[in-house]
Amino acid sequence: MDSDIKMKALDIVIFGGSGDLSLRKLMPALYFLYGRGEIDEGCRILGLSRGKLDRDAFRAQVLEKLKLYLGADYNAAQAEAFAGLLDYRDLDISDNRSWDKLKAYLDPAGARAVIYYMAVPPTLFAPVCEQLGHNGLNWDSSRLVVEKPLGEDTDSAARVGEILSSVFQEGQIYRIDHYLGKEAVQNILAFRFEDGRVETIWNRDHIENIQITVAETVGVEGRAAFLDRAGILRDMIQNHLMQILCFIAMDRPKSLTADDVRDQKVRIVQSLRPITAQNIQDHVVRAQYGSGVAVSGYQQEIEGMDIAGNGEVFIAVRVYVDNDRWRDVPFYLRTGKKLSKRFARVVVQFKAGEAISRVIFNTDMTIQIEEETISGVVQNKRIPDAYEKLLGDVIAGDQSYFVRHDEIIASWKWIDGIRKAWDAAPLEMYEYAAGSMGPNASDDLLAIAGHKWFEE
Ligand code: BG6
């Protein structure tokens, strides 16, 4: 199938083509891929949305947003040429005539390869997917790209999985976790496996603890209803922090083929020690921000909205990977909104007396060993956005950095365990000052094991 898609002319069909994800992330990514020749002149990019727009109006809209989002990277001539690939159709998902028109637009014989991108709300994944199947648009050379949230617990994720797999083969489904497209995250694997010496010290004999932090300064913005319901456990830990944990903890795959890499990741997720009603009190800290200097607290922000207010917007978790390499080494995961600074960082803390004291992976792509930066950022180089990397991989037919169904299910099972545990053994909802690094209880979570969050 891989060679198939490369030989065929390509259509990229974006459901939700005029929506925010498409204009903000996908179009810039496609623009850069086109600039690098990874998308050729024969490619057609079709935006589908409910609104009635003609092709020229859609092109103008895309150009305007490219200019806005790309800033200095915007090149008018390249953008104009790119816009020449764009087309638009309005689509009413439940109207057969819309699908007939799409079918007529796409090559009915499946002679062109098609990538379908679901840039629509998750409630539309199933209906769109079913229509693709029903209308026979799921040719072997087609691919489907979907993005979180893929369910909100094990059962709903399994249902989404069933619908997708009733229409497409696993090898055609690309589940995006945009953290896997971040160069800084991909660098973890390169660092670990490119130099054989790293592997000899990457284990419980040498490593004291591992800290994974994704800190954001934004609050809940316009997403309060979703975030309150999901909580940051489901919004960030189940996917993004879990993926980082897997890259840090996984064994070396037999090869770098997609399934070998993903087999190793699933094994890590399946080895996570369950968090239960018995151990949750000293394994999980959850919290909401209170008001700070000139900022309102979480509860004030959602006042007057029809929102329960029970969602955590900060969480810190102590987790163990129960395998020979990592047994009893704590992995501390921490993420939250309205924290003091926006950054993502992994700190691998070595035991006292080791030659290396710490390895730190930073968002800006530096990797520090002890205090010395050995792999600096090339300052003038544009770091490709996660979507650009991932869309390039979809076009190339490489699933290594996409999440497989069994991985999603394993991770939801572990997350469901935590939610069940905190329902059974009520867990305090702490408050932290907006603009801080979370509640004191988050420091205590480490202190009980003699550890401390690494702060610059
Ligand atoms: C999203 C979450 O998946 O990731 C958001 O839904 C979060 O709540 C975002 O803000 C963070 O992504 P990034 O790339 O800005 O770190």
XYZ file of C-alpha atoms and ligand atoms in Angstrom:
472
model
C 0.000 0.000 0.000
C 2.867 2.339 0.800
C 4.349 2.268 -2.661
C 0.829 2.558 -3.993
C 0.120 5.884 -2.381
C 3.445 7.312 -3.431
C 2.928 6.448 -7.054
C -0.586 7.768 -7.235
C -1.571 11.397 -7.485
C -2.752 12.589 -4.112
C -5.939 14.200 -2.837
C -6.029 15.593 0.687
C -9.596 15.971 1.893
C -10.124 17.977 5.052
C -13.442 17.581 6.826
C -13.819 20.851 8.678
C -11.628 22.545 6.063
C -12.602 26.085 6.972
C -12.427 25.458 10.735
C -9.824 26.617 13.212
C -7.623 23.486 13.273
C -7.468 23.485 9.491
C -6.635 27.154 9.094
C -4.322 27.449 12.082
C -2.384 24.197 11.870
C -3.069 22.080 8.798
C -2.807 24.722 6.092
C 0.523 26.089 7.380
C 1.824 22.522 7.618
C 0.733 21.742 4.057
C 2.172 25.031 2.830
C 5.613 24.123 4.189
C 5.402 20.548 2.875
C 4.543 21.972 -0.535
C 7.471 24.374 -0.276
C 9.784 21.425 0.347
C 8.405 19.434 -2.554
C 6.777 16.791 -0.347
C 3.460 17.705 -1.920
C 3.606 18.047 -5.668
C 1.768 20.175 -8.169
C -0.666 17.396 -9.011
C -2.009 17.263 -5.474
C -5.509 18.550 -4.742
C -6.400 19.823 -1.298
C -10.132 19.871 -0.770
C -11.719 21.720 2.129
C -15.158 20.511 3.186
C -17.360 22.374 5.647
C -20.982 23.221 6.085
C -20.664 26.857 4.986
C -21.298 27.867 1.398
C -18.009 29.184 0.090
C -16.685 29.156 -3.411
C -13.179 28.098 -4.269
C -11.844 31.629 -4.601
C -13.284 32.730 -1.293
C -11.748 29.673 0.395
C -8.377 30.339 -1.191
C -8.545 33.956 -0.034
C -9.429 32.838 3.484
C -6.520 30.406 3.618
C -4.075 32.997 2.270
C -5.186 35.555 4.827
C -4.651 33.089 7.689
C -1.323 31.874 6.350
C -0.122 35.449 6.340
C -1.354 35.915 9.873
C 0.057 32.724 11.357
C 3.324 32.470 9.443
C 4.583 35.990 9.972
C 8.100 36.240 8.572
C 7.909 32.719 7.117
C 5.158 33.811 4.727
C 6.271 33.951 1.139
C 3.628 35.487 -1.122
C 4.674 33.723 -4.314
C 4.853 30.334 -2.622
C 1.523 30.930 -0.894
C -0.167 31.859 -4.185
C 1.184 28.731 -5.842
C 0.074 26.635 -2.871
C -3.402 28.193 -2.988
C -3.661 26.909 -6.555
C -3.975 23.390 -5.104
C -6.963 24.322 -2.944
C -10.563 23.639 -3.657
C -13.708 23.760 -1.560
C -17.123 22.069 -1.407
C -19.861 22.484 1.129
C -20.896 19.265 2.796
C -23.941 18.282 4.763
C -22.950 15.007 6.360
C -26.453 13.605 6.452
C -27.333 14.564 2.890
C -26.613 11.882 0.295
C -26.348 14.439 -2.467
C -23.305 15.942 -0.730
C -21.633 12.547 -0.762
C -22.522 11.932 -4.387
C -20.814 15.184 -5.241
C -17.738 14.252 -3.232
C -17.634 10.896 -4.930
C -17.783 12.575 -8.310
C -14.980 14.932 -7.324
C -12.727 12.155 -6.099
C -11.742 9.628 -8.681
C -14.523 7.008 -8.506
C -12.106 4.306 -9.571
C -9.816 5.106 -6.661
C -7.028 5.865 -9.105
C -5.826 8.727 -6.926
C -4.667 8.215 -3.366
C -6.729 10.047 -0.745
C -5.956 11.259 2.747
C -9.040 12.104 4.786
C -8.379 14.421 7.710
C -11.038 14.682 10.383
C -10.713 18.280 11.533
C -14.223 18.103 12.963
C -15.600 17.687 16.497
C -15.315 14.110 17.791
C -19.079 13.599 17.641
C -18.741 13.681 13.848
C -15.977 11.045 13.574
C -18.455 8.183 13.463
C -20.986 9.677 11.011
C -18.265 10.846 8.607
C -16.486 7.530 8.802
C -19.680 5.587 8.225
C -20.529 7.690 5.201
C -17.063 7.139 3.753
C -17.627 3.411 4.075
C -21.191 3.530 2.875
C -20.201 5.460 -0.238
C -17.281 3.191 -0.994
C -14.696 5.933 -0.543
C -12.439 3.806 1.664
C -10.193 2.467 -1.065
C -7.066 0.570 -0.053
C -4.950 3.540 -0.978
C -6.911 5.903 1.271
C -5.837 6.982 4.727
C -7.749 8.416 7.610
C -6.310 10.924 10.063
C -8.049 11.461 13.406
C -7.113 13.283 16.518
C -8.005 13.264 20.184
C -10.262 13.027 22.006
C -10.690 9.433 20.926
C -13.253 8.529 23.542
C -13.374 9.643 27.154
C -12.864 6.259 28.794
C -12.087 2.674 27.815
C -15.593 1.813 26.623
C -16.148 4.892 24.511
C -12.628 4.620 23.051
C -13.361 1.005 22.145
C -16.567 2.096 20.402
C -14.743 4.760 18.379
C -12.140 2.135 17.519
C -14.811 -0.277 16.294
C -16.370 2.296 14.016
C -13.039 3.334 12.519
C -11.960 -0.251 12.019
C -15.252 -1.237 10.410
C -14.343 1.100 7.555
C -10.528 1.268 7.513
C -7.723 -1.190 8.266
C -5.432 -0.342 11.185
C -2.668 0.307 8.638
C -4.779 3.086 7.113
C -5.631 4.863 10.387
C -3.332 7.631 11.616
C -4.226 8.700 15.162
C -2.531 11.977 15.890
C -1.089 12.908 19.234
C 0.534 16.179 18.267
C 3.180 15.746 20.992
C 4.605 12.883 18.921
C 5.222 15.352 16.122
C 7.270 17.679 18.306
C 10.914 17.522 17.424
C 11.884 17.794 21.081
C 9.883 14.636 21.836
C 11.297 12.752 18.854
C 14.758 13.746 20.041
C 14.275 11.579 23.122
C 14.380 8.453 20.976
C 17.327 9.695 18.979
C 19.237 10.507 22.168
C 18.514 7.125 23.688
C 19.142 4.867 20.748
C 21.728 6.595 18.573
C 24.538 6.130 21.046
C 24.663 2.629 22.473
C 26.253 3.872 25.708
C 23.084 5.608 26.845
C 21.193 2.341 27.077
C 23.672 0.866 29.533
C 22.819 3.484 32.163
C 19.133 3.970 31.299
C 17.696 1.817 34.063
C 16.892 1.418 37.764
C 20.504 0.730 38.722
C 21.534 4.250 37.723
C 18.407 6.391 37.672
C 16.786 7.759 40.812
C 13.611 9.287 39.368
C 12.149 10.818 36.254
C 10.111 13.995 36.047
C 7.877 14.964 33.158
C 6.339 18.432 33.313
C 4.104 20.162 30.796
C 3.306 23.573 32.225
C 0.968 26.049 30.588
C 0.245 29.666 31.422
C -3.143 29.741 29.728
C -6.271 29.051 31.741
C -9.360 27.270 30.478
C -10.152 30.010 27.942
C -13.273 29.139 25.939
C -12.973 25.439 26.751
C -14.259 25.409 30.318
C -17.172 23.054 29.638
C -14.953 20.453 27.995
C -12.076 20.803 30.448
C -14.265 20.676 33.503
C -15.822 17.460 32.299
C -12.624 15.817 31.120
C -10.232 17.198 33.716
C -6.583 17.521 32.840
C -6.033 13.844 33.645
C -7.945 12.943 30.505
C -7.009 16.032 28.486
C -3.233 15.781 28.927
C -2.028 12.749 30.903
C -3.866 10.022 28.974
C -2.233 11.144 25.765
C 0.591 13.674 25.689
C 2.391 12.894 28.953
C 1.806 9.181 28.430
C 3.517 9.368 25.042
C 6.518 11.147 26.517
C 6.682 8.576 29.306
C 6.676 5.796 26.715
C 9.557 7.342 24.778
C 11.585 7.699 27.968
C 10.804 4.232 29.294
C 10.413 1.907 26.302
C 12.898 -0.804 25.409
C 14.841 -0.521 22.205
C 12.559 -1.731 19.405
C 13.792 -4.529 17.143
C 13.621 -2.078 14.264
C 12.309 1.402 13.681
C 9.289 0.138 11.803
C 5.987 1.481 13.068
C 4.784 -1.724 14.637
C 8.037 -2.553 16.405
C 8.127 0.929 17.933
C 4.485 0.755 18.939
C 4.777 -2.752 20.366
C 7.357 -1.433 22.818
C 5.196 1.521 23.778
C 2.161 -0.650 24.471
C 4.279 -2.823 26.742
C 5.126 0.214 28.854
C 1.520 1.337 29.148
C 0.512 -2.179 30.113
C 3.229 -2.245 32.790
C 2.046 0.878 34.594
C 1.305 0.018 38.191
C -2.424 0.570 38.760
C -3.422 3.422 40.998
C -6.126 2.219 43.336
C -8.326 3.498 46.141
C -5.682 2.081 48.531
C -2.693 3.981 47.140
C -4.168 7.055 45.460
C -3.663 9.414 48.412
C 0.101 9.419 48.070
C 0.188 8.944 44.293
C -2.058 11.673 42.928
C -2.451 15.378 43.669
C -5.152 17.279 41.847
C -5.983 20.939 42.009
C -7.637 24.030 40.596
C -6.128 27.511 40.471
C -7.399 30.122 42.852
C -7.188 33.794 42.160
C -3.769 35.402 41.953
C -2.466 38.897 41.380
C -4.916 40.401 38.879
C -6.144 36.984 37.745
C -9.357 35.232 38.552
C -9.549 31.740 39.940
C -11.036 28.724 38.204
C -14.273 28.767 40.182
C -14.776 32.476 39.496
C -14.186 31.948 35.794
C -16.898 29.350 35.470
C -19.398 31.198 37.663
C -22.759 31.495 35.960
C -21.930 28.771 33.451
C -23.747 25.507 33.604
C -20.630 23.683 34.732
C -20.213 21.420 37.757
C -16.778 22.802 38.654
C -15.285 19.441 39.619
C -12.634 19.258 36.927
C -8.977 19.344 37.913
C -6.784 21.740 35.939
C -3.571 20.668 37.648
C -2.420 17.170 38.352
C 0.714 15.519 39.630
C 1.014 11.752 39.584
C 3.615 9.319 40.852
C 3.693 6.277 38.662
C 5.804 3.142 38.490
C 6.604 1.046 35.469
C 6.603 -2.500 36.757
C 9.224 -4.144 34.585
C 12.815 -5.226 35.153
C 14.311 -2.013 33.839
C 12.261 0.402 35.918
C 10.845 -1.425 38.939
C 10.458 1.045 41.847
C 11.821 4.063 39.983
C 9.214 6.815 40.392
C 8.067 8.640 37.274
C 6.530 11.952 38.304
C 4.095 13.461 35.835
C 2.875 17.013 36.273
C 0.759 19.286 34.138
C -1.439 22.286 34.774
C -3.009 25.480 33.550
C -2.151 29.007 34.721
C 1.249 27.984 35.995
C 4.173 30.348 36.285
C 5.774 29.592 32.935
C 5.015 27.746 29.713
C 7.442 24.882 29.191
C 7.703 21.152 28.724
C 10.618 19.363 30.283
C 11.785 15.874 31.120
C 14.358 15.506 33.860
C 16.112 12.198 34.271
C 17.695 12.343 37.693
C 20.565 9.932 38.249
C 21.510 8.416 41.606
C 24.094 10.042 43.833
C 27.602 9.112 42.811
C 26.805 8.478 39.141
C 29.032 10.135 36.565
C 26.045 11.937 35.124
C 23.789 13.687 37.561
C 20.922 14.665 35.261
C 19.772 14.572 31.688
C 17.260 17.257 30.853
C 15.173 17.377 27.685
C 13.807 20.871 27.121
C 11.069 22.164 24.848
C 13.549 24.383 23.051
C 15.234 21.165 21.938
C 18.291 21.468 24.076
C 19.416 18.359 25.858
C 21.498 19.077 28.905
C 23.754 16.546 30.488
C 24.606 17.696 33.978
C 24.884 21.428 33.449
C 26.481 21.333 30.050
C 24.427 21.781 26.900
C 25.678 19.259 24.423
C 23.058 19.543 21.789
C 22.038 23.138 21.330
C 19.309 24.640 19.233
C 20.297 25.781 15.810
C 18.880 29.213 16.424
C 18.246 30.240 12.851
C 16.569 27.088 11.797
C 12.824 27.038 11.729
C 11.640 24.166 13.928
C 8.908 22.412 11.969
C 5.571 22.416 13.675
C 4.277 19.078 14.946
C 1.547 18.993 12.300
C 4.045 19.491 9.521
C 6.073 16.497 10.680
C 3.039 14.336 11.179
C 1.318 15.232 7.908
C 4.601 14.551 6.140
C 4.592 11.101 7.748
C 0.993 10.448 6.666
C 1.931 11.326 3.098
C 5.003 9.091 3.316
C 2.899 6.304 4.861
C 4.935 6.031 8.053
C 2.851 5.225 11.159
C 5.717 5.199 13.684
C 4.642 8.436 15.336
C 0.926 7.649 15.398
C -0.902 5.923 18.192
C -2.181 2.407 17.678
C -5.595 1.310 18.886
C -4.291 -1.135 21.512
C -2.127 1.621 22.981
C -5.119 3.930 23.323
C -7.130 1.232 25.061
C -4.303 0.315 27.448
C -3.845 3.916 28.395
C -7.559 4.517 28.993
C -7.678 1.461 31.250
C -4.988 2.904 33.469
C -6.681 6.331 33.482
C -10.087 4.805 34.276
C -8.443 3.115 37.261
C -7.403 6.489 38.642
C -10.852 7.967 38.175
C -12.457 4.968 39.816
C -10.008 5.248 42.704
C -10.742 8.901 43.358
C -14.456 8.282 43.247
C -14.087 5.464 45.769
C -11.674 7.270 48.083
C -12.505 10.970 47.782
C -9.340 12.822 46.925
C -8.755 16.390 47.991
C -9.067 19.074 45.319
C -6.298 21.485 46.271
C -6.145 25.106 45.297
C -3.004 26.796 44.007
C -2.246 30.388 43.266
C -2.553 31.196 39.585
C 0.967 31.916 38.370
C 2.629 29.452 40.748
C 3.847 25.929 39.986
C 0.895 24.202 41.639
C -0.083 23.376 45.218
C 2.426 22.495 47.956
C 0.981 19.010 47.948
C 2.695 18.500 44.608
C 6.065 19.080 46.296
C 5.053 16.773 49.141
C 4.323 14.006 46.633
C 8.033 13.948 45.845
C 9.272 14.801 49.313
C 7.873 11.585 50.787
C 10.352 9.705 48.614
C 13.156 12.193 49.313
C 12.787 13.858 45.890
C 12.272 17.385 44.643
C 10.928 18.886 41.432
C 13.802 20.194 39.408
C 13.256 23.933 38.962
C 15.617 26.183 37.066
C -4.168 19.874 23.837
C -4.992 20.045 25.077
O -4.228 18.544 23.393
O -2.820 20.226 24.104
C -4.905 21.470 25.568
O -6.348 19.728 24.789
C -3.461 21.896 25.717
O -5.587 21.613 26.803
C -2.645 21.577 24.473
O -3.442 23.289 25.950
C -1.167 21.804 24.717
O -0.452 21.674 23.513
P 0.883 22.515 23.261
O 1.400 22.005 21.950
O 0.465 23.943 23.210
O 1.799 22.216 24.406
